[in-house]
């Protein structure tokens, strides 16, 4: 029995030591992989970056376009946004700390414009259709107001993916690398115009998912002899119908010959209940998303003219090639 016990003890110790060594190797490999990702981003080396990060998410296309744009030096349209993002984050500081577990803590000192971009987008929506349609414009405005930020992300080395870290589960890390602009890098702007009732619809989408939109409904005042008091009374009546809640902001625009109502929606923040009340989603589907293709198809069936642009980023072409 003693001989057998000694044998089992030796086997258990051997397994323990192998596991310990494997764990150390995994930590070292994870450590090196993270640093390789950061270095590849700083040098805009797309090939090296995507050897360590899975490129199977919809947002990956935008990051590919950013790295390609930085290499090319293009500054037109959306490329100006890509250049600004990289300029803000090319010197990002990263420190990697190994823990007692098989987790690796990554502390990042970077710039963050996520809040400023949201504020710039809302301001553009309130300014009018041309301002909101200019996505590179309000993105650059937000990036101009980036602030310093430090955060810590955790990477798990227990089950490293053979293809690299999953982009889908590392949004916080990727947002830190891109000054908070990561969610917008692969986005397009779709404009739908209804000339019959003088309304227009603008949608910011990543692939087929609409994340933001602003609708404008115009009332022409041309030829109408409204006094200031009449216009104020009209505005008061319109105001009663405005919807303002989490993720939704509505307001009134007044021009020389028109009054307009606008409604901005952040679909990631607006409640399903409110969206269903507006007739945008099925009340029974709690995870409903707004499909760009389905929305455009419906608008075109109603006689609207729709156009989608990526402002020269190359996002549309890259997605068509995949």
mmCIF file of C-alpha atoms in Angstrom:
data_model
loop_
_atom_site.group_PDB
_atom_site.id
_atom_site.type_symbol
_atom_site.label_atom_id
_atom_site.label_comp_id
_atom_site.label_asym_id
_atom_site.label_seq_id
_atom_site.Cartn_x
_atom_site.Cartn_y
_atom_site.Cartn_z
ATOM 1 C CA UNK A 1 0.000 0.000 0.000
ATOM 2 C CA UNK A 2 2.877 2.366 0.840
ATOM 3 C CA UNK A 3 4.449 1.758 -2.562
ATOM 4 C CA UNK A 4 1.173 2.476 -4.322
ATOM 5 C CA UNK A 5 0.628 5.608 -2.219
ATOM 6 C CA UNK A 6 4.102 6.890 -3.092
ATOM 7 C CA UNK A 7 3.417 6.246 -6.760
ATOM 8 C CA UNK A 8 0.110 8.149 -6.668
ATOM 9 C CA UNK A 9 1.739 11.035 -4.810
ATOM 10 C CA UNK A 10 4.456 11.246 -7.430
ATOM 11 C CA UNK A 11 1.894 11.250 -10.240
ATOM 12 C CA UNK A 12 -0.166 13.974 -8.563
ATOM 13 C CA UNK A 13 2.908 16.144 -7.993
ATOM 14 C CA UNK A 14 3.947 15.642 -11.616
ATOM 15 C CA UNK A 15 0.508 16.715 -12.866
ATOM 16 C CA UNK A 16 0.544 19.728 -10.534
ATOM 17 C CA UNK A 17 3.978 20.854 -11.724
ATOM 18 C CA UNK A 18 2.997 20.395 -15.370
ATOM 19 C CA UNK A 19 -0.135 22.457 -14.800
ATOM 20 C CA UNK A 20 1.895 25.140 -13.054
ATOM 21 C CA UNK A 21 4.390 25.254 -15.914
ATOM 22 C CA UNK A 22 1.585 25.301 -18.490
ATOM 23 C CA UNK A 23 -0.080 28.140 -16.592
ATOM 24 C CA UNK A 24 3.148 30.126 -16.556
ATOM 25 C CA UNK A 25 3.589 29.520 -20.287
ATOM 26 C CA UNK A 26 -0.003 30.649 -20.931
ATOM 27 C CA UNK A 27 0.553 33.827 -18.919
ATOM 28 C CA UNK A 28 3.757 34.558 -20.773
ATOM 29 C CA UNK A 29 2.106 33.874 -24.130
ATOM 30 C CA UNK A 30 -0.845 36.120 -23.237
ATOM 31 C CA UNK A 31 1.517 38.838 -22.030
ATOM 32 C CA UNK A 32 3.431 38.752 -25.320
ATOM 33 C CA UNK A 33 0.247 38.622 -27.405
ATOM 34 C CA UNK A 34 -1.211 41.708 -25.743
ATOM 35 C CA UNK A 35 1.993 43.669 -26.249
ATOM 36 C CA UNK A 36 2.122 42.514 -29.882
ATOM 37 C CA UNK A 37 -1.443 43.780 -30.450
ATOM 38 C CA UNK A 38 -0.591 47.193 -28.989
ATOM 39 C CA UNK A 39 2.660 47.473 -30.950
ATOM 40 C CA UNK A 40 0.898 46.491 -34.190
ATOM 41 C CA UNK A 41 -1.762 49.148 -33.581
ATOM 42 C CA UNK A 42 0.823 51.838 -32.876
ATOM 43 C CA UNK A 43 2.698 51.045 -36.078
ATOM 44 C CA UNK A 44 -0.565 50.629 -38.062
ATOM 45 C CA UNK A 45 0.485 47.092 -39.038
ATOM 46 C CA UNK A 46 -2.863 45.572 -39.996
ATOM 47 C CA UNK A 47 -1.472 42.126 -40.816
ATOM 48 C CA UNK A 48 0.318 41.766 -37.467
ATOM 49 C CA UNK A 49 -2.675 43.178 -35.566
ATOM 50 C CA UNK A 50 -5.157 40.676 -36.951
ATOM 51 C CA UNK A 51 -2.833 37.747 -36.326
ATOM 52 C CA UNK A 52 -3.491 38.363 -32.628
ATOM 53 C CA UNK A 53 -7.065 39.671 -32.769
ATOM 54 C CA UNK A 54 -9.949 37.825 -34.409
ATOM 55 C CA UNK A 55 -11.388 39.852 -37.272
ATOM 56 C CA UNK A 56 -14.765 38.122 -37.402
ATOM 57 C CA UNK A 57 -16.853 40.907 -35.855
ATOM 58 C CA UNK A 58 -18.714 43.600 -37.786
ATOM 59 C CA UNK A 59 -16.659 46.342 -36.148
ATOM 60 C CA UNK A 60 -13.370 44.754 -37.238
ATOM 61 C CA UNK A 61 -13.823 46.141 -40.753
ATOM 62 C CA UNK A 62 -13.673 49.686 -39.409
ATOM 63 C CA UNK A 63 -10.439 48.967 -37.556
ATOM 64 C CA UNK A 64 -8.976 47.421 -40.711
ATOM 65 C CA UNK A 65 -9.867 50.599 -42.602
ATOM 66 C CA UNK A 66 -8.321 52.760 -39.879
ATOM 67 C CA UNK A 67 -4.987 50.921 -39.985
ATOM 68 C CA UNK A 68 -4.948 50.951 -43.806
ATOM 69 C CA UNK A 69 -5.782 54.660 -43.834
ATOM 70 C CA UNK A 70 -2.985 55.543 -41.414
ATOM 71 C CA UNK A 71 -0.520 53.704 -43.638
ATOM 72 C CA UNK A 72 -1.774 55.515 -46.759
ATOM 73 C CA UNK A 73 -1.858 58.981 -45.206
ATOM 74 C CA UNK A 74 -5.290 59.716 -46.752
ATOM 75 C CA UNK A 75 -7.046 62.624 -44.986
ATOM 76 C CA UNK A 76 -10.291 62.914 -46.968
ATOM 77 C CA UNK A 77 -13.731 62.205 -45.517
ATOM 78 C CA UNK A 78 -13.764 59.461 -42.905
ATOM 79 C CA UNK A 79 -10.016 59.059 -43.336
ATOM 80 C CA UNK A 80 -9.538 62.345 -41.483
ATOM 81 C CA UNK A 81 -11.293 60.701 -38.527
ATOM 82 C CA UNK A 82 -9.012 57.664 -38.735
ATOM 83 C CA UNK A 83 -5.919 59.878 -38.803
ATOM 84 C CA UNK A 84 -7.154 61.866 -35.784
ATOM 85 C CA UNK A 85 -7.917 58.715 -33.782
ATOM 86 C CA UNK A 86 -4.441 57.315 -34.402
ATOM 87 C CA UNK A 87 -2.812 60.666 -33.675
ATOM 88 C CA UNK A 88 -4.517 60.709 -30.261
ATOM 89 C CA UNK A 89 -3.602 57.124 -29.374
ATOM 90 C CA UNK A 90 -0.330 56.292 -31.144
ATOM 91 C CA UNK A 91 1.537 56.852 -27.862
ATOM 92 C CA UNK A 92 -0.933 54.936 -25.680
ATOM 93 C CA UNK A 93 0.788 53.552 -22.578
ATOM 94 C CA UNK A 94 0.101 49.950 -21.600
ATOM 95 C CA UNK A 95 1.316 48.089 -18.507
ATOM 96 C CA UNK A 96 0.680 44.367 -18.100
ATOM 97 C CA UNK A 97 0.365 42.792 -14.648
ATOM 98 C CA UNK A 98 0.314 39.070 -14.030
ATOM 99 C CA UNK A 99 -1.887 37.987 -11.140
ATOM 100 C CA UNK A 100 -1.906 34.938 -8.860
ATOM 101 C CA UNK A 101 -4.611 33.468 -11.090
ATOM 102 C CA UNK A 102 -4.331 32.895 -14.811
ATOM 103 C CA UNK A 103 -5.743 36.343 -15.515
ATOM 104 C CA UNK A 104 -3.675 39.200 -16.897
ATOM 105 C CA UNK A 105 -4.577 42.770 -15.955
ATOM 106 C CA UNK A 106 -3.843 45.364 -18.626
ATOM 107 C CA UNK A 107 -3.780 49.015 -17.546
ATOM 108 C CA UNK A 108 -4.091 51.520 -20.392
ATOM 109 C CA UNK A 109 -3.349 55.246 -20.275
ATOM 110 C CA UNK A 110 -5.061 56.732 -23.286
ATOM 111 C CA UNK A 111 -7.330 59.468 -24.628
ATOM 112 C CA UNK A 112 -11.105 59.088 -24.552
ATOM 113 C CA UNK A 113 -13.639 60.976 -26.664
ATOM 114 C CA UNK A 114 -16.660 58.678 -26.259
ATOM 115 C CA UNK A 115 -18.734 61.184 -24.270
ATOM 116 C CA UNK A 116 -17.618 64.119 -26.422
ATOM 117 C CA UNK A 117 -18.586 62.240 -29.613
ATOM 118 C CA UNK A 118 -22.077 61.534 -28.253
ATOM 119 C CA UNK A 119 -22.483 65.208 -27.321
ATOM 120 C CA UNK A 120 -21.283 66.339 -30.751
ATOM 121 C CA UNK A 121 -23.676 63.920 -32.464
ATOM 122 C CA UNK A 122 -26.630 65.201 -30.408
ATOM 123 C CA UNK A 123 -25.673 68.809 -31.140
ATOM 124 C CA UNK A 124 -25.495 68.019 -34.861
ATOM 125 C CA UNK A 125 -28.955 66.417 -34.750
ATOM 126 C CA UNK A 126 -30.343 69.558 -33.113
ATOM 127 C CA UNK A 127 -28.614 71.788 -35.678
ATOM 128 C CA UNK A 128 -30.287 70.152 -38.661
ATOM 129 C CA UNK A 129 -30.070 67.529 -41.425
ATOM 130 C CA UNK A 130 -26.852 68.745 -43.055
ATOM 131 C CA UNK A 131 -24.980 68.785 -39.753
ATOM 132 C CA UNK A 132 -26.139 65.318 -38.706
ATOM 133 C CA UNK A 133 -25.482 63.840 -42.156
ATOM 134 C CA UNK A 134 -21.861 64.994 -41.853
ATOM 135 C CA UNK A 135 -20.702 62.069 -39.710
ATOM 136 C CA UNK A 136 -16.964 62.801 -40.117
ATOM 137 C CA UNK A 137 -17.683 66.371 -39.005
ATOM 138 C CA UNK A 138 -19.248 65.540 -35.654
ATOM 139 C CA UNK A 139 -16.806 62.692 -35.042
ATOM 140 C CA UNK A 140 -13.870 65.071 -35.494
ATOM 141 C CA UNK A 141 -15.526 67.617 -33.224
ATOM 142 C CA UNK A 142 -15.861 64.983 -30.530
ATOM 143 C CA UNK A 143 -12.259 63.789 -30.974
ATOM 144 C CA UNK A 144 -11.064 67.394 -30.607
ATOM 145 C CA UNK A 145 -12.471 67.267 -27.064
ATOM 146 C CA UNK A 146 -10.871 63.983 -25.982
ATOM 147 C CA UNK A 147 -9.748 63.729 -22.346
ATOM 148 C CA UNK A 148 -7.137 61.662 -20.546
ATOM 149 C CA UNK A 149 -8.331 58.276 -19.325
ATOM 150 C CA UNK A 150 -6.845 55.304 -17.491
ATOM 151 C CA UNK A 151 -8.582 51.951 -17.226
ATOM 152 C CA UNK A 152 -7.773 48.323 -16.499
ATOM 153 C CA UNK A 153 -8.978 45.389 -18.619
ATOM 154 C CA UNK A 154 -8.644 41.693 -17.807
ATOM 155 C CA UNK A 155 -7.457 39.073 -20.284
ATOM 156 C CA UNK A 156 -8.030 35.379 -19.546
ATOM 157 C CA UNK A 157 -5.090 33.101 -20.428
ATOM 158 C CA UNK A 158 -6.788 29.841 -19.395
ATOM 159 C CA UNK A 159 -8.345 29.124 -22.782
ATOM 160 C CA UNK A 160 -6.454 31.205 -25.327
ATOM 161 C CA UNK A 161 -8.107 31.160 -28.737
ATOM 162 C CA UNK A 162 -5.816 29.716 -31.383
ATOM 163 C CA UNK A 163 -6.785 32.535 -33.753
ATOM 164 C CA UNK A 164 -6.144 35.269 -31.198
ATOM 165 C CA UNK A 165 -8.194 37.325 -28.788
ATOM 166 C CA UNK A 166 -11.853 37.716 -29.651
ATOM 167 C CA UNK A 167 -12.693 41.246 -30.782
ATOM 168 C CA UNK A 168 -16.303 40.636 -29.819
ATOM 169 C CA UNK A 169 -15.340 40.254 -26.126
ATOM 170 C CA UNK A 170 -12.669 42.945 -26.004
ATOM 171 C CA UNK A 171 -14.675 46.071 -26.818
ATOM 172 C CA UNK A 172 -13.413 47.963 -23.765
ATOM 173 C CA UNK A 173 -9.790 47.301 -24.730
ATOM 174 C CA UNK A 174 -10.382 48.262 -28.383
ATOM 175 C CA UNK A 175 -12.258 51.421 -27.403
ATOM 176 C CA UNK A 176 -9.293 52.389 -25.235
ATOM 177 C CA UNK A 177 -6.932 51.839 -28.183
ATOM 178 C CA UNK A 178 -9.087 54.074 -30.410
ATOM 179 C CA UNK A 179 -9.944 56.977 -28.082
ATOM 180 C CA UNK A 180 -13.516 55.710 -27.635
ATOM 181 C CA UNK A 181 -14.229 55.870 -31.381
ATOM 182 C CA UNK A 182 -14.222 52.099 -31.975
ATOM 183 C CA UNK A 183 -18.055 51.763 -32.264
ATOM 184 C CA UNK A 184 -18.099 54.310 -35.120
ATOM 185 C CA UNK A 185 -15.093 53.192 -37.193
ATOM 186 C CA UNK A 186 -17.091 50.809 -39.403
ATOM 187 C CA UNK A 187 -20.270 52.874 -39.610
ATOM 188 C CA UNK A 188 -22.072 54.258 -42.650
ATOM 189 C CA UNK A 189 -24.613 57.064 -43.025
ATOM 190 C CA UNK A 190 -27.843 56.385 -44.916
ATOM 191 C CA UNK A 191 -30.074 59.252 -46.030
ATOM 192 C CA UNK A 192 -33.690 58.717 -47.098
ATOM 193 C CA UNK A 193 -35.667 61.658 -48.508
ATOM 194 C CA UNK A 194 -39.442 61.807 -48.845
ATOM 195 C CA UNK A 195 -40.097 64.743 -51.150
ATOM 196 C CA UNK A 196 -43.866 64.189 -50.946
ATOM 197 C CA UNK A 197 -44.204 65.281 -47.314
ATOM 198 C CA UNK A 198 -40.856 67.098 -46.946
ATOM 199 C CA UNK A 199 -39.363 64.675 -44.417
ATOM 200 C CA UNK A 200 -35.927 63.108 -44.247
ATOM 201 C CA UNK A 201 -34.383 60.226 -42.314
ATOM 202 C CA UNK A 202 -30.724 59.680 -41.419
ATOM 203 C CA UNK A 203 -29.342 56.404 -40.074
ATOM 204 C CA UNK A 204 -25.920 55.572 -38.646
ATOM 205 C CA UNK A 205 -25.399 51.831 -39.035
ATOM 206 C CA UNK A 206 -22.657 49.286 -38.471
ATOM 207 C CA UNK A 207 -23.116 46.666 -41.169
ATOM 208 C CA UNK A 208 -26.888 46.006 -41.126
ATOM 209 C CA UNK A 209 -27.603 47.236 -37.586
ATOM 210 C CA UNK A 210 -28.839 50.808 -37.126
ATOM 211 C CA UNK A 211 -27.441 52.295 -33.909
ATOM 212 C CA UNK A 212 -28.500 55.945 -34.277
ATOM 213 C CA UNK A 213 -30.988 57.844 -36.375
ATOM 214 C CA UNK A 214 -32.475 61.309 -36.699
ATOM 215 C CA UNK A 215 -35.779 61.987 -38.447
ATOM 216 C CA UNK A 216 -36.798 65.467 -39.619
ATOM 217 C CA UNK A 217 -40.348 66.547 -40.464
ATOM 218 C CA UNK A 218 -40.640 69.945 -42.175
ATOM 219 C CA UNK A 219 -43.584 72.344 -42.326
ATOM 220 C CA UNK A 220 -43.177 74.996 -45.029
ATOM 221 C CA UNK A 221 -44.222 78.509 -44.005
ATOM 222 C CA UNK A 222 -43.737 79.989 -47.468
ATOM 223 C CA UNK A 223 -46.648 82.153 -48.478
ATOM 224 C CA UNK A 224 -48.238 81.892 -45.032
ATOM 225 C CA UNK A 225 -48.635 85.116 -43.079
ATOM 226 C CA UNK A 226 -47.901 83.883 -39.575
ATOM 227 C CA UNK A 227 -47.128 86.407 -36.871
ATOM 228 C CA UNK A 228 -44.519 85.641 -34.207
ATOM 229 C CA UNK A 229 -47.369 84.899 -31.826
ATOM 230 C CA UNK A 230 -48.874 82.439 -34.318
ATOM 231 C CA UNK A 231 -45.521 80.690 -34.733
ATOM 232 C CA UNK A 232 -45.042 80.452 -30.980
ATOM 233 C CA UNK A 233 -48.495 78.945 -30.568
ATOM 234 C CA UNK A 234 -47.701 76.434 -33.326
ATOM 235 C CA UNK A 235 -44.423 75.524 -31.634
ATOM 236 C CA UNK A 236 -46.228 75.031 -28.335
ATOM 237 C CA UNK A 237 -48.674 72.620 -29.964
ATOM 238 C CA UNK A 238 -45.840 70.642 -31.620
ATOM 239 C CA UNK A 239 -43.943 70.529 -28.318
ATOM 240 C CA UNK A 240 -46.804 68.646 -26.693
ATOM 241 C CA UNK A 241 -46.175 65.719 -29.062
ATOM 242 C CA UNK A 242 -42.390 65.575 -28.643
ATOM 243 C CA UNK A 243 -40.857 62.426 -27.166
ATOM 244 C CA UNK A 244 -37.892 62.782 -24.815
ATOM 245 C CA UNK A 245 -36.674 59.828 -22.761
ATOM 246 C CA UNK A 246 -33.603 57.617 -22.340
ATOM 247 C CA UNK A 247 -31.916 57.380 -25.723
ATOM 248 C CA UNK A 248 -34.414 59.700 -27.432
ATOM 249 C CA UNK A 249 -34.193 63.466 -27.903
ATOM 250 C CA UNK A 250 -36.727 65.535 -29.827
ATOM 251 C CA UNK A 251 -36.934 69.223 -30.589
ATOM 252 C CA UNK A 252 -38.073 71.973 -32.934
ATOM 253 C CA UNK A 253 -36.064 73.824 -35.565
ATOM 254 C CA UNK A 254 -37.209 77.183 -36.909
ATOM 255 C CA UNK A 255 -35.919 78.645 -40.175
ATOM 256 C CA UNK A 256 -36.901 81.665 -42.266
ATOM 257 C CA UNK A 257 -39.533 79.707 -44.196
ATOM 258 C CA UNK A 258 -40.128 76.574 -42.163
ATOM 259 C CA UNK A 259 -40.718 74.883 -38.860
ATOM 260 C CA UNK A 260 -39.300 71.402 -38.363
ATOM 261 C CA UNK A 261 -39.563 68.677 -35.762
ATOM 262 C CA UNK A 262 -36.646 66.292 -35.245
ATOM 263 C CA UNK A 263 -36.260 63.063 -33.309
ATOM 264 C CA UNK A 264 -32.855 61.578 -32.481
ATOM 265 C CA UNK A 265 -32.734 57.942 -31.316
ATOM 266 C CA UNK A 266 -29.883 55.980 -29.767
ATOM 267 C CA UNK A 267 -31.152 52.430 -30.238
ATOM 268 C CA UNK A 268 -28.594 51.015 -27.807
ATOM 269 C CA UNK A 269 -30.056 53.114 -24.979
ATOM 270 C CA UNK A 270 -33.733 53.584 -25.844
ATOM 271 C CA UNK A 271 -36.083 51.153 -24.127
ATOM 272 C CA UNK A 272 -37.861 48.483 -26.116
ATOM 273 C CA UNK A 273 -41.157 49.720 -24.666
ATOM 274 C CA UNK A 274 -40.641 53.269 -25.966
ATOM 275 C CA UNK A 275 -39.498 52.024 -29.362
ATOM 276 C CA UNK A 276 -42.561 49.782 -29.608
ATOM 277 C CA UNK A 277 -44.802 52.734 -28.684
ATOM 278 C CA UNK A 278 -43.254 54.599 -31.608
ATOM 279 C CA UNK A 279 -43.978 51.613 -33.857
ATOM 280 C CA UNK A 280 -40.305 50.880 -34.533
ATOM 281 C CA UNK A 281 -40.004 47.396 -33.001
ATOM 282 C CA UNK A 282 -42.249 44.536 -31.964
ATOM 283 C CA UNK A 283 -43.174 44.961 -28.299
ATOM 284 C CA UNK A 284 -42.735 41.226 -27.738
ATOM 285 C CA UNK A 285 -39.134 41.138 -28.998
ATOM 286 C CA UNK A 286 -36.871 42.402 -26.220
ATOM 287 C CA UNK A 287 -33.704 42.019 -28.270
ATOM 288 C CA UNK A 288 -35.046 43.670 -31.411
ATOM 289 C CA UNK A 289 -32.573 45.431 -33.675
ATOM 290 C CA UNK A 290 -33.288 47.872 -36.471
ATOM 291 C CA UNK A 291 -32.190 46.405 -39.808
ATOM 292 C CA UNK A 292 -30.783 48.944 -42.255
ATOM 293 C CA UNK A 293 -31.641 46.829 -45.301
ATOM 294 C CA UNK A 294 -35.226 46.228 -44.177
ATOM 295 C CA UNK A 295 -35.723 49.895 -43.277
ATOM 296 C CA UNK A 296 -34.350 51.144 -46.596
ATOM 297 C CA UNK A 297 -36.438 48.597 -48.492
ATOM 298 C CA UNK A 298 -39.577 49.781 -46.700
ATOM 299 C CA UNK A 299 -38.795 53.440 -47.341
ATOM 300 C CA UNK A 300 -38.108 52.833 -51.030
ATOM 301 C CA UNK A 301 -41.410 50.982 -51.366
ATOM 302 C CA UNK A 302 -43.041 54.170 -50.051
ATOM 303 C CA UNK A 303 -41.371 56.159 -52.814
ATOM 304 C CA UNK A 304 -38.440 57.593 -50.880
ATOM 305 C CA UNK A 305 -34.959 58.010 -52.326
ATOM 306 C CA UNK A 306 -32.200 56.457 -50.192
ATOM 307 C CA UNK A 307 -28.421 56.676 -50.404
ATOM 308 C CA UNK A 308 -25.694 55.142 -48.222
ATOM 309 C CA UNK A 309 -22.146 56.466 -47.929
ATOM 310 C CA UNK A 310 -19.033 55.491 -45.990
ATOM 311 C CA UNK A 311 -17.378 58.869 -46.715
ATOM 312 C CA UNK A 312 -14.492 57.193 -48.531
ATOM 313 C CA UNK A 313 -13.511 54.906 -45.648
ATOM 314 C CA UNK A 314 -13.633 51.747 -47.773
ATOM 315 C CA UNK A 315 -15.958 50.008 -45.298
ATOM 316 C CA UNK A 316 -18.633 49.190 -47.884
ATOM 317 C CA UNK A 317 -16.136 47.732 -50.358
ATOM 318 C CA UNK A 318 -14.422 45.613 -47.692
ATOM 319 C CA UNK A 319 -17.748 44.190 -46.494
ATOM 320 C CA UNK A 320 -18.749 43.347 -50.068
ATOM 321 C CA UNK A 321 -15.509 41.423 -50.491
ATOM 322 C CA UNK A 322 -16.037 39.268 -47.398
#
